[in-house]
């Protein structure tokens, strides 16, 4: 399973989210078709652009609960004080991707930042 974790500022567009996903995948030499799901933190569950992007890509959007986000946080690569203060994790995109990809998941690299959106790609432990 390959998951794109999404973090964003409020009010981003679906185009912003899709561009960040595409940029993150390209950084790893991957196509959009490699993805199994999108993921984000519960604090972003009311951000319509993330769900619009999921619909456009025909992918489920997994909303990661706070406890799972917190459990994945020690395994993130990037560290943002702003993210830590607002979301309780050093990287919403990385922790969301890891939590949604499941036990033994690994990040392919640090998150990609494209304007107001961050995107991190994780693969499940059984895909490694």
PDB file of C-alpha atoms in Angstrom:
ATOM      1  CA  UNK A   1       0.000   0.000   0.000  1.00  0.00           C
ATOM      2  CA  UNK A   2       1.301   3.451  -0.908  1.00  0.00           C
ATOM      3  CA  UNK A   3      -0.212   6.481   0.812  1.00  0.00           C
ATOM      4  CA  UNK A   4       0.173  10.210   0.173  1.00  0.00           C
ATOM      5  CA  UNK A   5      -0.127  12.091   3.452  1.00  0.00           C
ATOM      6  CA  UNK A   6      -1.430  15.634   3.091  1.00  0.00           C
ATOM      7  CA  UNK A   7      -0.956  18.663   5.305  1.00  0.00           C
ATOM      8  CA  UNK A   8      -2.130  22.137   4.365  1.00  0.00           C
ATOM      9  CA  UNK A   9      -3.028  25.609   5.395  1.00  0.00           C
ATOM     10  CA  UNK A  10      -6.721  26.400   5.588  1.00  0.00           C
ATOM     11  CA  UNK A  11      -8.552  27.220   2.391  1.00  0.00           C
ATOM     12  CA  UNK A  12      -6.233  25.580  -0.138  1.00  0.00           C
ATOM     13  CA  UNK A  13      -7.588  24.507  -3.510  1.00  0.00           C
ATOM     14  CA  UNK A  14      -7.864  20.965  -4.859  1.00  0.00           C
ATOM     15  CA  UNK A  15      -5.425  22.085  -7.568  1.00  0.00           C
ATOM     16  CA  UNK A  16      -2.882  22.970  -4.824  1.00  0.00           C
ATOM     17  CA  UNK A  17      -3.313  19.527  -3.243  1.00  0.00           C
ATOM     18  CA  UNK A  18      -3.021  17.671  -6.557  1.00  0.00           C
ATOM     19  CA  UNK A  19       0.096  19.640  -7.521  1.00  0.00           C
ATOM     20  CA  UNK A  20       1.761  18.788  -4.204  1.00  0.00           C
ATOM     21  CA  UNK A  21       0.937  15.088  -4.615  1.00  0.00           C
ATOM     22  CA  UNK A  22       2.287  15.078  -8.157  1.00  0.00           C
ATOM     23  CA  UNK A  23       5.473  16.877  -7.089  1.00  0.00           C
ATOM     24  CA  UNK A  24       6.065  14.440  -4.209  1.00  0.00           C
ATOM     25  CA  UNK A  25       5.538  11.417  -6.447  1.00  0.00           C
ATOM     26  CA  UNK A  26       7.813  12.820  -9.162  1.00  0.00           C
ATOM     27  CA  UNK A  27      10.564  13.303  -6.561  1.00  0.00           C
ATOM     28  CA  UNK A  28      10.515   9.520  -6.084  1.00  0.00           C
ATOM     29  CA  UNK A  29      10.062   8.651  -9.759  1.00  0.00           C
ATOM     30  CA  UNK A  30       6.484   7.469  -9.206  1.00  0.00           C
ATOM     31  CA  UNK A  31       3.239   7.911 -11.101  1.00  0.00           C
ATOM     32  CA  UNK A  32      -0.089   8.939  -9.596  1.00  0.00           C
ATOM     33  CA  UNK A  33      -1.359   5.416 -10.300  1.00  0.00           C
ATOM     34  CA  UNK A  34       1.055   4.053  -7.656  1.00  0.00           C
ATOM     35  CA  UNK A  35      -1.088   5.514  -4.862  1.00  0.00           C
ATOM     36  CA  UNK A  36      -3.561   3.450  -2.858  1.00  0.00           C
ATOM     37  CA  UNK A  37      -4.976   6.274  -0.712  1.00  0.00           C
ATOM     38  CA  UNK A  38      -4.604   9.807   0.578  1.00  0.00           C
ATOM     39  CA  UNK A  39      -4.399  10.519   4.304  1.00  0.00           C
ATOM     40  CA  UNK A  40      -4.643  13.531   6.546  1.00  0.00           C
ATOM     41  CA  UNK A  41      -5.039  14.375  10.219  1.00  0.00           C
ATOM     42  CA  UNK A  42      -8.447  14.635  11.877  1.00  0.00           C
ATOM     43  CA  UNK A  43      -7.956  18.386  12.262  1.00  0.00           C
ATOM     44  CA  UNK A  44      -8.070  18.585   8.429  1.00  0.00           C
ATOM     45  CA  UNK A  45     -11.279  16.560   8.059  1.00  0.00           C
ATOM     46  CA  UNK A  46     -13.191  19.739   7.201  1.00  0.00           C
ATOM     47  CA  UNK A  47     -10.728  20.805   4.480  1.00  0.00           C
ATOM     48  CA  UNK A  48     -12.735  20.231   1.260  1.00  0.00           C
ATOM     49  CA  UNK A  49      -9.756  20.437  -1.125  1.00  0.00           C
ATOM     50  CA  UNK A  50      -8.189  17.253   0.260  1.00  0.00           C
ATOM     51  CA  UNK A  51     -11.395  15.295  -0.290  1.00  0.00           C
ATOM     52  CA  UNK A  52     -11.913  16.863  -3.723  1.00  0.00           C
ATOM     53  CA  UNK A  53      -8.430  15.690  -4.692  1.00  0.00           C
ATOM     54  CA  UNK A  54      -9.278  12.193  -3.465  1.00  0.00           C
ATOM     55  CA  UNK A  55     -12.444  12.149  -5.565  1.00  0.00           C
ATOM     56  CA  UNK A  56     -10.589  13.415  -8.625  1.00  0.00           C
ATOM     57  CA  UNK A  57      -7.992  10.648  -8.218  1.00  0.00           C
ATOM     58  CA  UNK A  58     -10.648   8.037  -7.307  1.00  0.00           C
ATOM     59  CA  UNK A  59      -8.762   7.331  -4.077  1.00  0.00           C
ATOM     60  CA  UNK A  60     -10.066   7.030  -0.532  1.00  0.00           C
ATOM     61  CA  UNK A  61      -9.071   9.718   1.957  1.00  0.00           C
ATOM     62  CA  UNK A  62      -8.144   8.220   5.314  1.00  0.00           C
ATOM     63  CA  UNK A  63      -8.666  10.557   8.261  1.00  0.00           C
ATOM     64  CA  UNK A  64      -6.060   9.663  10.871  1.00  0.00           C
ATOM     65  CA  UNK A  65      -7.205  10.003  14.465  1.00  0.00           C
ATOM     66  CA  UNK A  66      -5.065  11.964  16.922  1.00  0.00           C
ATOM     67  CA  UNK A  67      -3.776   8.891  18.805  1.00  0.00           C
ATOM     68  CA  UNK A  68      -2.538   7.234  15.599  1.00  0.00           C
ATOM     69  CA  UNK A  69      -0.979  10.522  14.444  1.00  0.00           C
ATOM     70  CA  UNK A  70       0.819  10.838  17.775  1.00  0.00           C
ATOM     71  CA  UNK A  71       2.051   7.231  17.586  1.00  0.00           C
ATOM     72  CA  UNK A  72       3.507   7.835  14.108  1.00  0.00           C
ATOM     73  CA  UNK A  73       5.103  11.199  15.008  1.00  0.00           C
ATOM     74  CA  UNK A  74       8.417   9.823  16.348  1.00  0.00           C
ATOM     75  CA  UNK A  75       9.030   8.274  12.908  1.00  0.00           C
ATOM     76  CA  UNK A  76       8.674  11.511  10.924  1.00  0.00           C
ATOM     77  CA  UNK A  77      11.703  12.998   9.169  1.00  0.00           C
ATOM     78  CA  UNK A  78      10.661  16.668   9.020  1.00  0.00           C
ATOM     79  CA  UNK A  79      10.169  18.891  12.044  1.00  0.00           C
ATOM     80  CA  UNK A  80       7.902  21.934  12.016  1.00  0.00           C
ATOM     81  CA  UNK A  81       7.332  23.881  15.218  1.00  0.00           C
ATOM     82  CA  UNK A  82       4.137  25.307  13.697  1.00  0.00           C
ATOM     83  CA  UNK A  83       2.815  21.827  12.916  1.00  0.00           C
ATOM     84  CA  UNK A  84       3.771  20.617  16.398  1.00  0.00           C
ATOM     85  CA  UNK A  85       1.919  23.538  18.004  1.00  0.00           C
ATOM     86  CA  UNK A  86      -1.246  23.260  15.891  1.00  0.00           C
ATOM     87  CA  UNK A  87      -1.482  19.535  15.195  1.00  0.00           C
ATOM     88  CA  UNK A  88       0.565  17.896  17.933  1.00  0.00           C
ATOM     89  CA  UNK A  89       2.922  16.327  15.398  1.00  0.00           C
ATOM     90  CA  UNK A  90       6.123  17.614  13.790  1.00  0.00           C
ATOM     91  CA  UNK A  91       4.715  16.820  10.323  1.00  0.00           C
ATOM     92  CA  UNK A  92       1.029  16.277   9.545  1.00  0.00           C
ATOM     93  CA  UNK A  93       1.748  14.895   6.080  1.00  0.00           C
ATOM     94  CA  UNK A  94       4.451  12.468   7.192  1.00  0.00           C
ATOM     95  CA  UNK A  95       2.673  11.214  10.317  1.00  0.00           C
ATOM     96  CA  UNK A  96      -0.628  10.836   8.400  1.00  0.00           C
ATOM     97  CA  UNK A  97       1.039   8.842   5.625  1.00  0.00           C
ATOM     98  CA  UNK A  98       2.821   6.576   8.103  1.00  0.00           C
ATOM     99  CA  UNK A  99      -0.268   5.965  10.232  1.00  0.00           C
ATOM    100  CA  UNK A 100      -2.493   5.219   7.249  1.00  0.00           C
ATOM    101  CA  UNK A 101       0.045   2.903   5.595  1.00  0.00           C
ATOM    102  CA  UNK A 102       0.017   0.718   8.706  1.00  0.00           C
ATOM    103  CA  UNK A 103       2.435  -1.182  10.881  1.00  0.00           C
ATOM    104  CA  UNK A 104       6.012  -1.157   9.643  1.00  0.00           C
ATOM    105  CA  UNK A 105       5.341   1.697   7.191  1.00  0.00           C
ATOM    106  CA  UNK A 106       8.279   3.719   5.921  1.00  0.00           C
ATOM    107  CA  UNK A 107       8.527   7.170   4.401  1.00  0.00           C
ATOM    108  CA  UNK A 108      10.147   7.319   0.972  1.00  0.00           C
ATOM    109  CA  UNK A 109      11.750  10.601   2.032  1.00  0.00           C
ATOM    110  CA  UNK A 110      10.921  13.888   3.748  1.00  0.00           C
ATOM    111  CA  UNK A 111       7.724  15.731   2.898  1.00  0.00           C
ATOM    112  CA  UNK A 112       7.504  17.887  -0.180  1.00  0.00           C
ATOM    113  CA  UNK A 113       6.396  21.467   0.407  1.00  0.00           C
ATOM    114  CA  UNK A 114       4.610  23.166  -2.465  1.00  0.00           C
ATOM    115  CA  UNK A 115       3.162  26.507  -1.437  1.00  0.00           C
ATOM    116  CA  UNK A 116       0.458  25.954   1.179  1.00  0.00           C
ATOM    117  CA  UNK A 117       0.453  22.130   0.920  1.00  0.00           C
ATOM    118  CA  UNK A 118       2.820  19.439   2.165  1.00  0.00           C
ATOM    119  CA  UNK A 119       2.815  15.875   0.887  1.00  0.00           C
ATOM    120  CA  UNK A 120       4.716  12.819   2.102  1.00  0.00           C
ATOM    121  CA  UNK A 121       4.702   9.349   0.576  1.00  0.00           C
ATOM    122  CA  UNK A 122       4.777   6.220   2.745  1.00  0.00           C
ATOM    123  CA  UNK A 123       4.684   2.551   1.867  1.00  0.00           C
ATOM    124  CA  UNK A 124       3.307  -0.177   4.067  1.00  0.00           C
ATOM    125  CA  UNK A 125       5.667  -2.602   5.766  1.00  0.00           C
ATOM    126  CA  UNK A 126       4.533  -5.447   3.520  1.00  0.00           C
ATOM    127  CA  UNK A 127       5.388  -3.411   0.396  1.00  0.00           C
ATOM    128  CA  UNK A 128       8.978  -2.708   1.464  1.00  0.00           C
TER     129      UNK A 128
END
